[in-house]
């Protein structure tokens, strides 16, 4: 669904990409490799072939809010997540790996997310997240989960990769939207959010707002109407 939407909204961009070249660069990262030994760096050529363009004031990061954040961005095109980009939309939800001595791409029998840390899927999302965060600019939004005790978890991609790459020369502010899904467990005074503030470069302004899910995914509300 998101893939189709991406094509519909961004078909003009698609023509500027050489899809054959992108596919072969993608394959080169993992084909013929031990599926537990594919590093983030293996995807450098792929990111170079299909770079992320800065979308100032529209970039949306998230953690533990996958469903609600995409429910929200699907209905409005004012925010852009990694999963709305070319690479992110095509690879979201997919599993792939190679095998030593083989030139094939496998979609079954691949290591799971936590089976080994250098698996092809996890390394791709780590590398793509780093590249997406590298181009974060202007006022940036992050949708975090207010129904868990640690919305800013140190082991998440958002905390361990993205926030560390936010750069104050390009970014004006980080605006946390703390979404309550089922029950409110935490608010903007949460200890982990203090850690988030400490992680940010001095020049990046920090804001936090608490919202309820009904509001964040309501298609009737225009951009920014909920917060
Ligand atoms: N098993 C399988 N998949 C996992 C696991 C796991 N144990 N942990 C994470 N993932 C994948 C899933 O696809 C999951 O929905 O990563 C996704 C995000 O995990 P979260 O912990 O919810 O969030 P986080 O690690 O912070 O990553 C989200 O990274 O994708 C980028 O830009 C995006 O800001 C976003 C951030």
Coordinates of C-alpha atoms and ligand atoms in Angstrom, one line a residue:
X1 CA 0.0 0.0 0.0
X2 CA 2.7 2.4 1.0
X3 CA 4.8 1.3 -2.0
X4 CA 2.0 2.2 -4.3
X5 CA 1.3 5.5 -2.6
X6 CA 5.0 6.3 -2.8
X7 CA 5.0 5.6 -6.6
X8 CA 1.9 7.7 -7.0
X9 CA 3.2 10.7 -5.1
X10 CA 6.8 10.5 -6.2
X11 CA 6.7 9.1 -9.8
X12 CA 8.6 12.1 -11.0
X13 CA 11.4 11.1 -8.7
X14 CA 11.4 7.5 -9.8
X15 CA 12.4 8.4 -13.3
X16 CA 15.6 9.9 -12.0
X17 CA 16.7 6.6 -10.4
X18 CA 18.4 3.8 -12.4
X19 CA 16.5 0.9 -10.9
X20 CA 18.7 -1.8 -12.5
X21 CA 21.8 -0.2 -11.0
X22 CA 20.2 0.2 -7.6
X23 CA 19.1 -3.5 -7.7
X24 CA 22.6 -4.7 -8.6
X25 CA 24.2 -2.4 -5.9
X26 CA 21.7 -3.8 -3.4
X27 CA 22.6 -7.4 -4.3
X28 CA 26.3 -6.8 -4.0
X29 CA 25.9 -6.0 -0.3
X30 CA 24.9 -9.6 0.7
X31 CA 25.0 -12.0 -2.2
X32 CA 27.6 -14.8 -1.7
X33 CA 28.2 -13.6 1.9
X34 CA 27.8 -15.3 5.2
X35 CA 24.3 -14.0 6.3
X36 CA 25.6 -13.2 9.8
X37 CA 28.6 -11.2 8.5
X38 CA 27.1 -8.4 6.5
X39 CA 28.1 -5.0 7.9
X40 CA 26.3 -1.7 7.7
X41 CA 29.2 -0.5 5.5
X42 CA 28.2 -3.2 2.9
X43 CA 25.3 -0.9 2.0
X44 CA 27.4 2.2 1.4
X45 CA 27.3 1.8 -2.4
X46 CA 23.5 1.3 -2.3
X47 CA 23.0 4.5 -0.3
X48 CA 25.2 6.3 -2.7
X49 CA 23.2 5.0 -5.7
X50 CA 19.8 6.0 -4.1
X51 CA 20.7 8.9 -1.8
X52 CA 18.1 10.4 0.6
X53 CA 17.2 14.0 -0.2
X54 CA 16.7 16.4 2.7
X55 CA 13.1 17.2 3.3
X56 CA 13.4 20.1 5.7
X57 CA 10.7 20.5 8.3
X58 CA 8.9 17.3 7.1
X59 CA 11.1 14.6 8.4
X60 CA 9.6 12.2 10.8
X61 CA 11.5 9.8 13.0
X62 CA 9.9 7.2 15.3
X63 CA 10.5 4.5 17.8
X64 CA 8.0 1.8 19.0
X65 CA 5.2 3.5 17.1
X66 CA 5.5 1.8 13.7
X67 CA 1.8 1.3 13.1
X68 CA 0.6 4.7 14.3
X69 CA 3.3 6.7 12.6
X70 CA 2.6 5.2 9.2
X71 CA -1.1 5.3 9.7
X72 CA -0.5 9.0 10.2
X73 CA 1.9 9.7 7.3
X74 CA -0.1 7.7 4.8
X75 CA -3.0 10.0 5.2
X76 CA -1.1 13.2 4.8
X77 CA 2.0 14.0 2.8
X78 CA 3.3 16.7 5.1
X79 CA 5.6 14.3 7.0
X80 CA 8.1 11.8 5.5
X81 CA 9.4 8.7 7.3
X82 CA 12.3 6.5 6.1
X83 CA 9.7 4.0 5.1
X84 CA 8.2 6.6 2.7
X85 CA 11.4 6.9 0.7
X86 CA 12.3 4.8 -2.3
X87 CA 14.6 2.3 -0.5
X88 CA 12.5 2.3 2.7
X89 CA 9.2 1.7 0.9
X90 CA 10.5 -1.0 -1.3
X91 CA 12.3 -3.0 1.4
X92 CA 9.9 -2.4 4.4
X93 CA 8.7 -5.8 5.7
X94 CA 11.0 -7.9 3.5
X95 CA 13.5 -10.5 4.5
X96 CA 16.6 -11.3 2.3
X97 CA 20.0 -12.9 2.6
X98 CA 22.7 -14.6 0.5
X99 CA 24.8 -17.7 1.2
X100 CA 28.5 -18.3 0.8
X101 CA 29.2 -19.9 -2.5
X102 CA 25.8 -18.9 -4.0
X103 CA 24.8 -16.1 -6.3
X104 CA 21.2 -16.2 -5.3
X105 CA 19.0 -14.0 -3.1
X106 CA 17.1 -16.0 -0.5
X107 CA 13.9 -14.8 1.2
X108 CA 13.5 -17.7 3.6
X109 CA 15.9 -19.4 6.0
X110 CA 17.6 -16.0 6.7
X111 CA 18.7 -15.0 10.2
X112 CA 16.1 -13.1 12.2
X113 CA 16.6 -9.6 13.6
X114 CA 18.2 -10.8 16.8
X115 CA 19.8 -14.1 15.7
X116 CA 23.0 -12.3 14.8
X117 CA 23.6 -8.5 14.7
X118 CA 25.3 -8.3 11.3
X119 CA 22.4 -9.8 9.4
X120 CA 21.6 -8.3 6.0
X121 CA 18.2 -6.9 7.0
X122 CA 19.3 -5.4 10.3
X123 CA 22.4 -3.9 8.8
X124 CA 20.4 -2.4 5.9
X125 CA 18.0 -0.6 8.3
X126 CA 20.9 0.6 10.5
X127 CA 22.7 2.0 7.5
X128 CA 19.6 3.5 5.9
X129 CA 18.5 5.1 9.2
X130 CA 22.0 6.6 9.6
X131 CA 21.8 8.1 6.1
X132 CA 18.2 9.4 6.7
X133 CA 19.3 11.0 10.0
X134 CA 22.4 12.6 8.2
X135 CA 20.1 14.7 6.0
X136 CA 17.7 15.7 8.9
X137 CA 17.1 19.5 8.6
X138 CA 15.0 22.3 9.9
X139 CA 12.3 21.3 12.4
X140 CA 12.3 17.6 12.8
X141 CA 9.6 15.4 14.4
X142 CA 9.9 12.2 16.3
X143 CA 6.9 10.1 17.3
X144 CA 7.6 8.1 20.4
X145 CA 5.4 5.8 22.5
X146 CA 3.8 7.1 25.6
X147 CA 2.3 3.7 26.5
X148 CA 5.7 2.3 27.5
X149 CA 8.0 3.2 30.4
X150 CA 11.1 3.9 28.2
X151 CA 10.0 5.8 25.1
X152 CA 13.6 6.7 24.3
X153 CA 15.2 3.2 24.6
X154 CA 19.1 3.2 24.3
X155 CA 19.0 0.0 22.2
X156 CA 16.6 1.4 19.6
X157 CA 17.8 2.5 16.2
X158 CA 16.4 6.0 17.0
X159 CA 18.6 6.3 20.1
X160 CA 21.6 4.4 19.1
X161 CA 22.0 5.7 15.5
X162 CA 19.7 8.5 14.4
X163 CA 19.9 10.9 17.3
X164 CA 23.6 10.6 17.4
X165 CA 23.8 11.8 13.8
X166 CA 21.5 14.8 14.1
X167 CA 23.5 17.9 13.3
X168 CA 22.9 21.4 14.6
X169 CA 24.3 23.1 11.5
X170 CA 21.3 21.7 9.6
X171 CA 18.7 21.0 12.2
X172 CA 16.8 23.7 14.1
X173 CA 14.7 21.6 16.5
X174 CA 13.6 18.2 17.5
X175 CA 9.9 18.0 18.3
X176 CA 8.9 14.9 20.2
X177 CA 5.3 13.8 19.8
X178 CA 4.6 11.3 22.7
X179 CA 1.6 9.2 21.5
X180 CA -0.5 7.4 23.9
X181 CA -1.8 4.3 22.3
X182 CA -3.8 2.2 24.9
X183 CA -3.0 3.6 28.3
X184 CA -1.0 6.6 29.3
X185 CA 2.1 5.2 31.1
X186 CA 4.4 8.2 30.7
X187 CA 4.6 11.9 29.9
X188 CA 7.1 14.5 28.7
X189 CA 8.8 14.5 32.1
X190 CA 9.9 10.8 31.5
X191 CA 13.6 10.1 32.6
X192 CA 14.5 8.6 29.2
X193 CA 13.4 11.8 27.5
X194 CA 15.8 13.7 29.7
X195 CA 18.5 11.4 28.3
X196 CA 17.3 12.3 24.8
X197 CA 17.7 16.0 25.5
X198 CA 21.2 15.5 26.8
X199 CA 22.2 13.6 23.6
X200 CA 21.2 16.5 21.3
X201 CA 23.7 19.0 20.1
X202 CA 23.5 22.3 21.9
X203 CA 22.1 24.2 18.9
X204 CA 19.1 21.9 18.5
X205 CA 16.0 23.1 20.3
X206 CA 13.9 20.5 22.0
X207 CA 10.1 20.3 22.4
X208 CA 7.8 17.6 23.7
X209 CA 4.0 17.2 23.4
X210 CA 1.7 14.5 24.6
X211 CA -1.1 13.4 22.2
X212 CA -3.6 10.7 22.1
X213 CA -3.6 8.2 19.2
X214 CA -7.1 9.1 18.0
X215 CA -5.9 12.6 17.2
X216 CA -2.6 11.6 15.6
X217 CA -4.1 9.3 13.1
X218 CA -7.3 11.2 12.3
X219 CA -7.3 12.0 8.5
X220 CA -9.6 14.9 8.9
X221 CA -7.1 16.9 10.8
X222 CA -4.7 19.0 8.7
X223 CA -0.9 19.0 9.2
X224 CA 0.1 20.0 12.7
X225 CA -3.5 20.4 13.9
X226 CA -3.0 17.9 16.7
X227 CA 0.0 19.5 18.2
Ligands
LIG1 N1 12.9 -8.2 15.5 C1 12.4 -7.9 14.3 N2 12.4 -6.6 13.9 C2 12.8 -5.7 14.7 C3 13.3 -5.9 16.0 C4 13.3 -7.3 16.4 N3 13.7 -7.6 17.6 N4 13.6 -4.7 16.6 C5 13.4 -3.8 15.7 N5 12.9 -4.3 14.6 C6 12.5 -3.6 13.4 C7 11.1 -3.8 13.1 O1 10.8 -3.6 11.8 C8 10.6 -2.6 13.9 O2 9.3 -2.3 13.5 O3 12.8 -2.3 13.5 C9 11.6 -1.6 13.6 C10 11.7 -0.4 14.5 O4 12.0 -0.9 15.8 P1 11.6 0.1 17.0 O5 12.3 -0.5 18.2 O6 10.1 0.3 17.1 O7 12.2 1.5 16.7 P2 13.7 1.9 16.4 O8 14.6 0.8 16.6 O9 13.9 3.2 17.1 O10 13.7 2.2 14.8 C11 12.9 3.2 14.2 O11 14.6 3.7 12.7 O12 13.6 2.7 10.9 C12 14.2 3.9 11.4 O13 13.8 6.2 10.8 C13 13.2 5.0 11.3 O14 13.1 6.6 13.2 C14 12.8 5.3 12.8 C15 13.7 4.3 13.6

